[in-house]
């Protein structure tokens, strides 16, 4: 069964006003369009375009609750998630994300941590919508981001301490060459980077001293680091050899978006990545990250659990964040696809909540002698959501078919089995592995 679905983009302030509409061929609203949600998340469930096909249910979440076996398939409808017995639910949420300015530094909990935190806050009587609530549900929230723009800029995971010290060393050289050297600010940072717990100790100090119990040290450090970063960018633009130009340019840019925020310093503790179009990251539980700029397809476990760690005016629970963060340095967590056949690439992380399939076929494929209409196939083992971002396809399954054009999306029940995509363009298919 193919069920047409749609939604209205979320108007978060950091969103682009043109990127999502430009991708999907829709009319811009004139407001920020940050995220388009496709799924059954209660915060913004997809709207069913023809409720007569779903027993009158007008949203995807209502249909799943009313007829879970039809919507999800019997296996998923009956499955008890690792969070315990919950109403039948779609475990993933597909988004188009368009960042025109940086999002907050954040991390997400493991399933066990989410379960425990949710129960404790419920027991304490913390309202589910309270500004200082950490856990709004009992689920983890790992995620994939796939770059659609020519580059997609992000911070993700802590970098090696040795590399952090080399960045500090470059800042020291800039400080020493300045008219008014202030080495004490960098001394305060470097002294906390020592030892096996240097990253944790530094993040703890930055967030506590920079947001509340302020001794002035962190504010001084942020101010000095921003000034030195601006000098570095100026020198780099003039042809000088700067070893970390991208990282220091990021410090300068973050200071414009979040002046004085200790997250500006934390950005230098993390990996700075520029994804190229078609590259993807996988961000598991505990990975500190922030999306800075760009358009992408995001696929995640359906949860609202976010622990923020800077670059935000919102609540930060430092103790909980420190317990959730994975402080072991990691390389940039690129996620390579499984290429099933030409034009069918699957991005499958180490969780059972979701997988992302990219279906692509070019007009040149159809123009080749005796080529005919390009066809791509993928077999569902669970429900799916397909979004066409370019061109158009006839999508056929075991029981039905649908025409899918640029900007259109459709929910697919598992009984459709093997899907055949005939046409040219791009489709992103979210499903369960």
CSV table of C-alpha atoms in Angstrom, one decimal:
chain,number,residue,atom,x,y,z
A,1,UNK,CA,0.0,0.0,0.0
A,2,UNK,CA,1.3,3.4,-1.0
A,3,UNK,CA,-0.1,6.4,1.0
A,4,UNK,CA,0.7,9.9,0.0
A,5,UNK,CA,2.0,12.0,2.9
A,6,UNK,CA,3.1,15.6,3.4
A,7,UNK,CA,4.1,18.1,6.0
A,8,UNK,CA,4.9,21.8,6.7
A,9,UNK,CA,8.6,22.7,7.4
A,10,UNK,CA,9.5,23.6,10.9
A,11,UNK,CA,10.4,27.3,11.2
A,12,UNK,CA,13.3,27.2,13.6
A,13,UNK,CA,15.3,30.4,13.5
A,14,UNK,CA,18.5,28.7,12.2
A,15,UNK,CA,16.7,27.4,9.1
A,16,UNK,CA,17.3,28.6,5.5
A,17,UNK,CA,14.5,30.5,3.9
A,18,UNK,CA,15.1,29.0,0.4
A,19,UNK,CA,17.0,25.6,0.6
A,20,UNK,CA,14.1,23.2,1.2
A,21,UNK,CA,11.8,24.9,-1.2
A,22,UNK,CA,14.6,25.0,-3.8
A,23,UNK,CA,15.2,21.3,-3.4
A,24,UNK,CA,11.6,20.2,-3.5
A,25,UNK,CA,10.2,22.8,-5.9
A,26,UNK,CA,7.7,24.2,-3.4
A,27,UNK,CA,6.8,27.9,-2.8
A,28,UNK,CA,8.9,29.5,-0.1
A,29,UNK,CA,7.0,30.5,3.0
A,30,UNK,CA,9.1,33.6,3.5
A,31,UNK,CA,10.0,32.3,7.0
A,32,UNK,CA,12.9,30.1,8.0
A,33,UNK,CA,12.3,26.5,6.8
A,34,UNK,CA,14.7,24.5,9.0
A,35,UNK,CA,13.3,20.9,8.9
A,36,UNK,CA,10.7,19.0,7.0
A,37,UNK,CA,9.6,16.0,9.1
A,38,UNK,CA,8.3,12.8,7.4
A,39,UNK,CA,7.2,10.2,9.9
A,40,UNK,CA,4.9,9.6,12.8
A,41,UNK,CA,6.6,11.7,15.5
A,42,UNK,CA,3.8,13.3,17.6
A,43,UNK,CA,5.6,16.6,17.5
A,44,UNK,CA,4.9,17.0,13.8
A,45,UNK,CA,3.3,13.9,12.3
A,46,UNK,CA,3.0,13.6,8.5
A,47,UNK,CA,-0.4,14.5,7.1
A,48,UNK,CA,-2.2,11.8,5.1
A,49,UNK,CA,-3.2,13.3,1.8
A,50,UNK,CA,-6.3,11.0,1.3
A,51,UNK,CA,-7.7,9.9,4.7
A,52,UNK,CA,-10.3,7.7,3.0
A,53,UNK,CA,-7.5,5.2,2.3
A,54,UNK,CA,-6.5,5.0,6.0
A,55,UNK,CA,-10.0,4.6,7.6
A,56,UNK,CA,-10.3,8.3,8.1
A,57,UNK,CA,-7.0,8.8,9.9
A,58,UNK,CA,-5.6,12.2,9.0
A,59,UNK,CA,-2.0,11.8,10.3
A,60,UNK,CA,0.4,9.0,10.1
A,61,UNK,CA,0.6,8.6,13.9
A,62,UNK,CA,-3.2,8.3,14.1
A,63,UNK,CA,-3.3,5.6,11.4
A,64,UNK,CA,-0.5,3.6,13.1
A,65,UNK,CA,-2.3,3.7,16.4
A,66,UNK,CA,-5.6,2.7,14.8
A,67,UNK,CA,-4.3,0.0,12.5
A,68,UNK,CA,-0.8,-1.0,13.4
A,69,UNK,CA,-0.7,-4.3,11.6
A,70,UNK,CA,-1.7,-2.8,8.3
A,71,UNK,CA,0.6,0.3,8.7
A,72,UNK,CA,3.7,-1.3,10.3
A,73,UNK,CA,3.4,-5.0,9.4
A,74,UNK,CA,2.8,-7.6,12.1
A,75,UNK,CA,6.4,-8.1,13.1
A,76,UNK,CA,7.0,-4.4,13.9
A,77,UNK,CA,3.5,-3.9,15.4
A,78,UNK,CA,4.0,-6.8,17.8
A,79,UNK,CA,7.6,-6.0,18.7
A,80,UNK,CA,8.3,-4.7,22.2
A,81,UNK,CA,11.0,-2.1,21.9
A,82,UNK,CA,14.1,-2.1,24.2
A,83,UNK,CA,12.3,0.7,26.1
A,84,UNK,CA,9.6,-1.7,27.3
A,85,UNK,CA,6.0,-2.1,26.3
A,86,UNK,CA,4.9,1.0,24.3
A,87,UNK,CA,2.1,1.6,21.8
A,88,UNK,CA,3.1,0.5,18.3
A,89,UNK,CA,5.3,3.2,16.7
A,90,UNK,CA,7.3,3.9,13.7
A,91,UNK,CA,10.9,3.8,15.0
A,92,UNK,CA,12.5,6.3,12.6
A,93,UNK,CA,12.0,9.9,11.5
A,94,UNK,CA,13.1,11.2,8.1
A,95,UNK,CA,13.9,14.9,7.7
A,96,UNK,CA,15.1,17.4,5.2
A,97,UNK,CA,17.4,19.7,7.2
A,98,UNK,CA,18.5,23.1,6.0
A,99,UNK,CA,20.9,25.0,8.3
A,100,UNK,CA,21.6,28.6,7.5
A,101,UNK,CA,23.4,29.2,10.8
A,102,UNK,CA,24.9,26.9,13.4
A,103,UNK,CA,22.8,24.6,15.6
A,104,UNK,CA,23.7,23.8,19.2
A,105,UNK,CA,26.4,21.5,20.3
A,106,UNK,CA,24.6,18.4,21.5
A,107,UNK,CA,24.6,14.7,22.2
A,108,UNK,CA,22.0,11.9,22.6
A,109,UNK,CA,21.7,9.2,25.2
A,110,UNK,CA,21.9,5.4,24.9
A,111,UNK,CA,18.6,3.5,25.1
A,112,UNK,CA,19.4,2.5,28.7
A,113,UNK,CA,20.3,6.0,29.7
A,114,UNK,CA,17.1,7.4,28.1
A,115,UNK,CA,14.9,4.8,29.8
A,116,UNK,CA,16.4,5.5,33.2
A,117,UNK,CA,16.4,9.3,32.8
A,118,UNK,CA,12.8,9.3,31.5
A,119,UNK,CA,11.6,7.2,34.5
A,120,UNK,CA,13.5,9.4,37.0
A,121,UNK,CA,12.1,12.7,35.7
A,122,UNK,CA,8.6,11.2,35.6
A,123,UNK,CA,9.0,10.1,39.2
A,124,UNK,CA,10.2,13.5,40.2
A,125,UNK,CA,7.2,15.1,38.6
A,126,UNK,CA,9.1,17.2,36.0
A,127,UNK,CA,6.5,18.3,33.4
A,128,UNK,CA,7.2,16.7,30.0
A,129,UNK,CA,7.4,20.1,28.4
A,130,UNK,CA,9.5,21.8,31.1
A,131,UNK,CA,12.4,23.9,29.8
A,132,UNK,CA,14.9,22.0,32.0
A,133,UNK,CA,13.6,18.5,31.2
A,134,UNK,CA,16.3,16.3,29.6
A,135,UNK,CA,14.3,13.2,28.7
A,136,UNK,CA,11.0,13.7,26.8
A,137,UNK,CA,10.7,10.0,25.9
A,138,UNK,CA,12.4,6.7,26.7
A,139,UNK,CA,14.3,6.2,23.4
A,140,UNK,CA,17.8,6.7,22.1
A,141,UNK,CA,18.4,9.1,19.1
A,142,UNK,CA,21.2,8.0,16.9
A,143,UNK,CA,21.2,9.7,13.5
A,144,UNK,CA,22.6,9.9,9.9
A,145,UNK,CA,23.2,13.1,8.0
A,146,UNK,CA,23.6,12.8,4.2
A,147,UNK,CA,24.9,15.9,2.4
A,148,UNK,CA,22.7,17.3,-0.4
A,149,UNK,CA,24.4,20.7,-0.7
A,150,UNK,CA,27.9,20.9,-2.3
A,151,UNK,CA,29.3,21.0,1.2
A,152,UNK,CA,27.7,20.3,4.5
A,153,UNK,CA,29.6,21.8,7.5
A,154,UNK,CA,29.6,20.1,10.9
A,155,UNK,CA,31.4,19.4,14.2
A,156,UNK,CA,31.4,15.7,15.3
A,157,UNK,CA,33.2,13.8,18.0
A,158,UNK,CA,36.2,14.8,20.1
A,159,UNK,CA,39.5,15.0,18.3
A,160,UNK,CA,42.8,13.6,19.6
A,161,UNK,CA,44.2,15.6,22.5
A,162,UNK,CA,47.6,15.9,20.7
A,163,UNK,CA,45.8,17.7,17.8
A,164,UNK,CA,44.0,20.0,20.3
A,165,UNK,CA,47.3,20.9,21.8
A,166,UNK,CA,48.7,21.7,18.3
A,167,UNK,CA,45.7,24.1,17.8
A,168,UNK,CA,46.5,25.7,21.1
A,169,UNK,CA,50.1,26.0,20.0
A,170,UNK,CA,49.1,27.9,16.9
A,171,UNK,CA,47.0,30.2,19.0
A,172,UNK,CA,50.0,30.7,21.3
A,173,UNK,CA,52.2,31.7,18.3
A,174,UNK,CA,49.5,34.2,17.2
A,175,UNK,CA,49.2,35.5,20.8
A,176,UNK,CA,53.0,36.0,21.1
A,177,UNK,CA,53.0,37.9,17.8
A,178,UNK,CA,50.2,40.2,18.8
A,179,UNK,CA,50.5,43.8,20.2
A,180,UNK,CA,49.2,42.8,23.5
A,181,UNK,CA,50.0,39.1,24.3
A,182,UNK,CA,47.8,37.5,26.9
A,183,UNK,CA,49.2,34.0,27.4
A,184,UNK,CA,47.3,33.5,30.6
A,185,UNK,CA,44.0,32.8,28.8
A,186,UNK,CA,45.6,29.9,26.9
A,187,UNK,CA,47.4,28.7,30.0
A,188,UNK,CA,44.1,28.3,31.8
A,189,UNK,CA,42.8,26.1,28.9
A,190,UNK,CA,46.0,24.0,28.5
A,191,UNK,CA,46.3,23.3,32.2
A,192,UNK,CA,43.0,21.5,32.1
A,193,UNK,CA,43.8,19.4,29.0
A,194,UNK,CA,46.4,17.5,30.9
A,195,UNK,CA,45.9,13.9,32.0
A,196,UNK,CA,43.6,11.0,31.0
A,197,UNK,CA,40.4,13.1,31.7
A,198,UNK,CA,41.6,16.2,30.0
A,199,UNK,CA,38.6,16.5,27.6
A,200,UNK,CA,36.0,15.9,30.3
A,201,UNK,CA,37.7,18.3,32.7
A,202,UNK,CA,37.9,21.0,30.1
A,203,UNK,CA,34.3,20.7,29.0
A,204,UNK,CA,33.2,20.7,32.6
A,205,UNK,CA,35.1,23.8,33.4
A,206,UNK,CA,34.0,25.6,30.2
A,207,UNK,CA,30.3,25.0,30.7
A,208,UNK,CA,30.2,25.7,34.5
A,209,UNK,CA,32.5,28.7,34.6
A,210,UNK,CA,31.2,30.1,31.3
A,211,UNK,CA,27.5,29.7,32.2
A,212,UNK,CA,26.8,30.6,35.8
A,213,UNK,CA,29.6,30.3,38.4
A,214,UNK,CA,31.7,32.7,36.4
A,215,UNK,CA,35.2,33.5,37.7
A,216,UNK,CA,35.9,35.4,34.5
A,217,UNK,CA,38.5,32.9,33.2
A,218,UNK,CA,36.3,31.3,30.5
A,219,UNK,CA,34.9,34.7,29.4
A,220,UNK,CA,38.5,35.9,29.0
A,221,UNK,CA,39.5,32.7,27.1
A,222,UNK,CA,36.6,33.0,24.7
A,223,UNK,CA,37.2,36.7,24.0
A,224,UNK,CA,41.0,36.1,23.5
A,225,UNK,CA,40.4,33.0,21.3
A,226,UNK,CA,38.0,34.8,19.1
A,227,UNK,CA,40.4,37.7,18.7
A,228,UNK,CA,43.2,35.4,17.7
A,229,UNK,CA,41.0,33.4,15.4
A,230,UNK,CA,40.1,36.6,13.5
A,231,UNK,CA,43.8,37.4,13.2
A,232,UNK,CA,44.5,33.9,11.8
A,233,UNK,CA,41.7,34.2,9.2
A,234,UNK,CA,43.0,37.6,8.1
A,235,UNK,CA,46.5,36.2,7.8
A,236,UNK,CA,45.3,33.1,5.9
A,237,UNK,CA,43.4,35.3,3.5
A,238,UNK,CA,46.6,37.2,2.8
A,239,UNK,CA,48.5,34.0,2.0
A,240,UNK,CA,50.1,33.2,5.4
A,241,UNK,CA,50.5,29.6,6.3
A,242,UNK,CA,48.0,28.8,9.0
A,243,UNK,CA,47.8,25.1,10.0
A,244,UNK,CA,44.1,25.1,11.2
A,245,UNK,CA,42.4,27.7,9.0
A,246,UNK,CA,39.0,26.0,8.9
A,247,UNK,CA,38.8,25.4,12.7
A,248,UNK,CA,39.8,29.1,13.4
A,249,UNK,CA,37.4,30.4,10.8
A,250,UNK,CA,34.7,28.4,12.6
A,251,UNK,CA,35.6,30.1,15.9
A,252,UNK,CA,35.2,33.5,14.2
A,253,UNK,CA,31.8,32.5,12.7
A,254,UNK,CA,30.5,30.9,15.9
A,255,UNK,CA,31.3,34.1,17.8
A,256,UNK,CA,29.0,36.0,15.4
A,257,UNK,CA,26.1,33.6,16.0
A,258,UNK,CA,26.7,33.0,19.7
A,259,UNK,CA,28.9,35.8,21.2
A,260,UNK,CA,30.6,34.8,24.4
A,261,UNK,CA,29.4,31.2,24.4
A,262,UNK,CA,31.8,28.6,25.8
A,263,UNK,CA,30.8,26.3,23.0
A,264,UNK,CA,33.1,28.4,20.8
A,265,UNK,CA,36.1,26.9,22.6
A,266,UNK,CA,34.5,23.4,22.7
A,267,UNK,CA,34.4,23.6,18.9
A,268,UNK,CA,38.2,23.3,18.8
A,269,UNK,CA,38.0,20.1,20.9
A,270,UNK,CA,35.9,18.4,18.2
A,271,UNK,CA,36.5,17.2,14.6
A,272,UNK,CA,35.6,19.9,12.0
A,273,UNK,CA,34.3,18.3,8.9
A,274,UNK,CA,33.1,19.5,5.5
A,275,UNK,CA,31.0,16.8,3.9
A,276,UNK,CA,30.9,16.7,0.1
A,277,UNK,CA,27.6,16.1,-1.6
A,278,UNK,CA,26.7,12.4,-1.3
A,279,UNK,CA,28.8,11.8,1.8
A,280,UNK,CA,27.2,10.8,5.1
A,281,UNK,CA,28.0,10.8,8.8
A,282,UNK,CA,26.7,8.5,11.5
A,283,UNK,CA,26.3,10.0,14.9
A,284,UNK,CA,25.8,7.4,17.6
A,285,UNK,CA,24.9,7.9,21.3
A,286,UNK,CA,27.3,10.1,23.1
A,287,UNK,CA,28.8,11.7,20.1
A,288,UNK,CA,29.1,15.5,20.5
A,289,UNK,CA,28.1,17.2,17.3
A,290,UNK,CA,26.7,20.4,15.8
A,291,UNK,CA,25.5,21.1,12.2
A,292,UNK,CA,26.8,24.4,11.1
A,293,UNK,CA,25.7,25.0,7.5
A,294,UNK,CA,24.1,23.1,4.6
A,295,UNK,CA,21.3,21.1,3.3
A,296,UNK,CA,21.0,17.4,4.0
A,297,UNK,CA,18.8,14.4,4.5
A,298,UNK,CA,18.7,13.4,8.1
A,299,UNK,CA,17.4,10.0,9.4
A,300,UNK,CA,17.2,9.2,13.1
A,301,UNK,CA,15.5,7.2,15.7
A,302,UNK,CA,12.2,8.8,16.6
A,303,UNK,CA,13.0,10.6,19.8
A,304,UNK,CA,13.3,14.1,21.3
A,305,UNK,CA,16.1,13.4,23.7
A,306,UNK,CA,18.8,16.1,23.3
A,307,UNK,CA,21.5,17.0,25.8
A,308,UNK,CA,22.9,20.4,24.8
A,309,UNK,CA,26.5,21.3,25.3
A,310,UNK,CA,26.9,24.9,24.2
A,311,UNK,CA,26.1,27.3,21.3
A,312,UNK,CA,22.6,27.8,22.7
A,313,UNK,CA,20.6,29.9,25.1
A,314,UNK,CA,18.7,26.8,26.1
A,315,UNK,CA,19.1,24.7,29.2
A,316,UNK,CA,22.3,22.8,29.7
A,317,UNK,CA,22.4,20.1,32.4
A,318,UNK,CA,26.2,19.8,32.8
A,319,UNK,CA,26.2,16.8,35.0
A,320,UNK,CA,23.9,14.8,32.8
A,321,UNK,CA,25.8,15.9,29.7
A,322,UNK,CA,29.1,14.8,31.1
A,323,UNK,CA,27.7,11.3,31.9
A,324,UNK,CA,26.2,11.0,28.3
A,325,UNK,CA,29.2,12.3,26.3
A,326,UNK,CA,31.7,9.8,24.8
A,327,UNK,CA,35.0,11.5,25.5
A,328,UNK,CA,37.2,9.0,23.8
A,329,UNK,CA,38.7,10.8,20.7
A,330,UNK,CA,37.3,9.4,17.4
A,331,UNK,CA,38.0,10.0,13.7
A,332,UNK,CA,35.3,11.7,11.6
A,333,UNK,CA,32.5,9.1,11.7
A,334,UNK,CA,31.9,8.8,7.9
A,335,UNK,CA,29.3,6.2,7.0
A,336,UNK,CA,30.1,4.4,3.8
A,337,UNK,CA,27.2,2.9,1.8
A,338,UNK,CA,26.5,-0.7,0.8
A,339,UNK,CA,26.1,-0.5,-2.9
A,340,UNK,CA,23.6,-3.2,-3.8
A,341,UNK,CA,23.5,-2.5,-7.5
A,342,UNK,CA,24.4,0.6,-9.5
A,343,UNK,CA,22.1,3.4,-8.4
A,344,UNK,CA,21.0,1.7,-5.1
A,345,UNK,CA,23.1,2.6,-2.1
A,346,UNK,CA,22.1,1.7,1.5
A,347,UNK,CA,23.4,3.5,4.6
A,348,UNK,CA,23.0,1.1,7.4
A,349,UNK,CA,24.4,1.9,10.9
A,350,UNK,CA,24.7,-0.5,13.8
A,351,UNK,CA,21.1,0.0,15.1
A,352,UNK,CA,17.9,-1.7,14.1
A,353,UNK,CA,15.8,1.5,14.0
A,354,UNK,CA,16.5,2.7,10.5
A,355,UNK,CA,18.5,2.5,7.3
A,356,UNK,CA,18.7,5.1,4.5
A,357,UNK,CA,18.5,4.0,0.8
A,358,UNK,CA,19.5,6.4,-2.0
A,359,UNK,CA,17.9,5.5,-5.3
A,360,UNK,CA,19.4,7.4,-8.2
A,361,UNK,CA,19.2,7.2,-12.0
A,362,UNK,CA,20.2,9.8,-14.5
A,363,UNK,CA,18.6,10.9,-17.7
A,364,UNK,CA,21.8,9.8,-19.4
A,365,UNK,CA,21.0,6.2,-18.4
A,366,UNK,CA,17.8,6.4,-20.3
A,367,UNK,CA,19.5,8.1,-23.3
A,368,UNK,CA,21.9,5.2,-23.8
A,369,UNK,CA,21.2,3.1,-26.9
A,370,UNK,CA,18.7,0.3,-26.2
A,371,UNK,CA,18.8,1.3,-22.5
A,372,UNK,CA,15.0,1.9,-22.0
A,373,UNK,CA,13.7,3.4,-18.8
A,374,UNK,CA,16.2,3.0,-16.0
A,375,UNK,CA,15.0,0.7,-13.2
A,376,UNK,CA,16.3,0.3,-9.7
A,377,UNK,CA,15.1,-2.3,-7.1
A,378,UNK,CA,15.2,-2.6,-3.3
A,379,UNK,CA,13.4,-5.0,-1.1
A,380,UNK,CA,11.6,-3.8,2.0
A,381,UNK,CA,11.6,-5.8,5.2
A,382,UNK,CA,9.6,-3.2,7.1
A,383,UNK,CA,7.7,0.0,6.5
A,384,UNK,CA,9.2,2.8,4.4
A,385,UNK,CA,9.0,6.4,3.6
A,386,UNK,CA,10.1,7.6,0.2
A,387,UNK,CA,10.9,11.2,-0.8
A,388,UNK,CA,11.6,12.2,-4.3
A,389,UNK,CA,14.1,15.1,-4.5
A,390,UNK,CA,14.7,15.2,-8.2
A,391,UNK,CA,13.0,13.9,-11.4
A,392,UNK,CA,10.3,11.4,-11.1
A,393,UNK,CA,9.6,7.6,-10.8
A,394,UNK,CA,6.9,5.1,-11.2
A,395,UNK,CA,7.3,3.0,-8.0
A,396,UNK,CA,5.8,-0.5,-8.1
A,397,UNK,CA,5.5,-3.0,-5.3
A,398,UNK,CA,3.8,-6.4,-4.8
A,399,UNK,CA,0.2,-5.0,-4.6
A,400,UNK,CA,0.2,-1.5,-5.9
A,401,UNK,CA,2.1,1.3,-7.6
A,402,UNK,CA,2.4,5.1,-7.4
A,403,UNK,CA,3.9,8.0,-9.3
A,404,UNK,CA,6.4,9.9,-7.3
A,405,UNK,CA,7.6,13.3,-8.5
A,406,UNK,CA,10.0,15.9,-7.2
A,407,UNK,CA,8.8,17.2,-3.8
A,408,UNK,CA,6.4,14.3,-3.2
A,409,UNK,CA,6.6,11.7,-0.5
A,410,UNK,CA,4.8,8.4,0.2
A,411,UNK,CA,4.5,6.0,3.1
A,412,UNK,CA,4.9,2.3,2.0
A,413,UNK,CA,3.6,-0.7,4.0
A,414,UNK,CA,5.9,-3.7,4.3
A,415,UNK,CA,3.7,-6.0,2.2
A,416,UNK,CA,4.9,-4.2,-0.9
A,417,UNK,CA,8.1,-6.2,-0.6
A,418,UNK,CA,10.4,-5.6,-3.5
A,419,UNK,CA,10.1,-2.1,-4.9
A,420,UNK,CA,10.9,-1.2,-8.5
A,421,UNK,CA,11.8,2.4,-9.3
A,422,UNK,CA,11.4,3.2,-13.0
A,423,UNK,CA,12.4,6.7,-14.0
A,424,UNK,CA,15.2,9.2,-13.5
A,425,UNK,CA,16.1,11.4,-10.6
A,426,UNK,CA,16.7,10.9,-6.9
A,427,UNK,CA,14.7,9.2,-4.1
A,428,UNK,CA,15.6,8.8,-0.5
A,429,UNK,CA,13.9,5.8,1.2
A,430,UNK,CA,13.9,5.4,5.0
A,431,UNK,CA,13.1,2.0,6.3
A,432,UNK,CA,14.0,-0.6,8.9
A,433,UNK,CA,17.0,-2.9,8.3
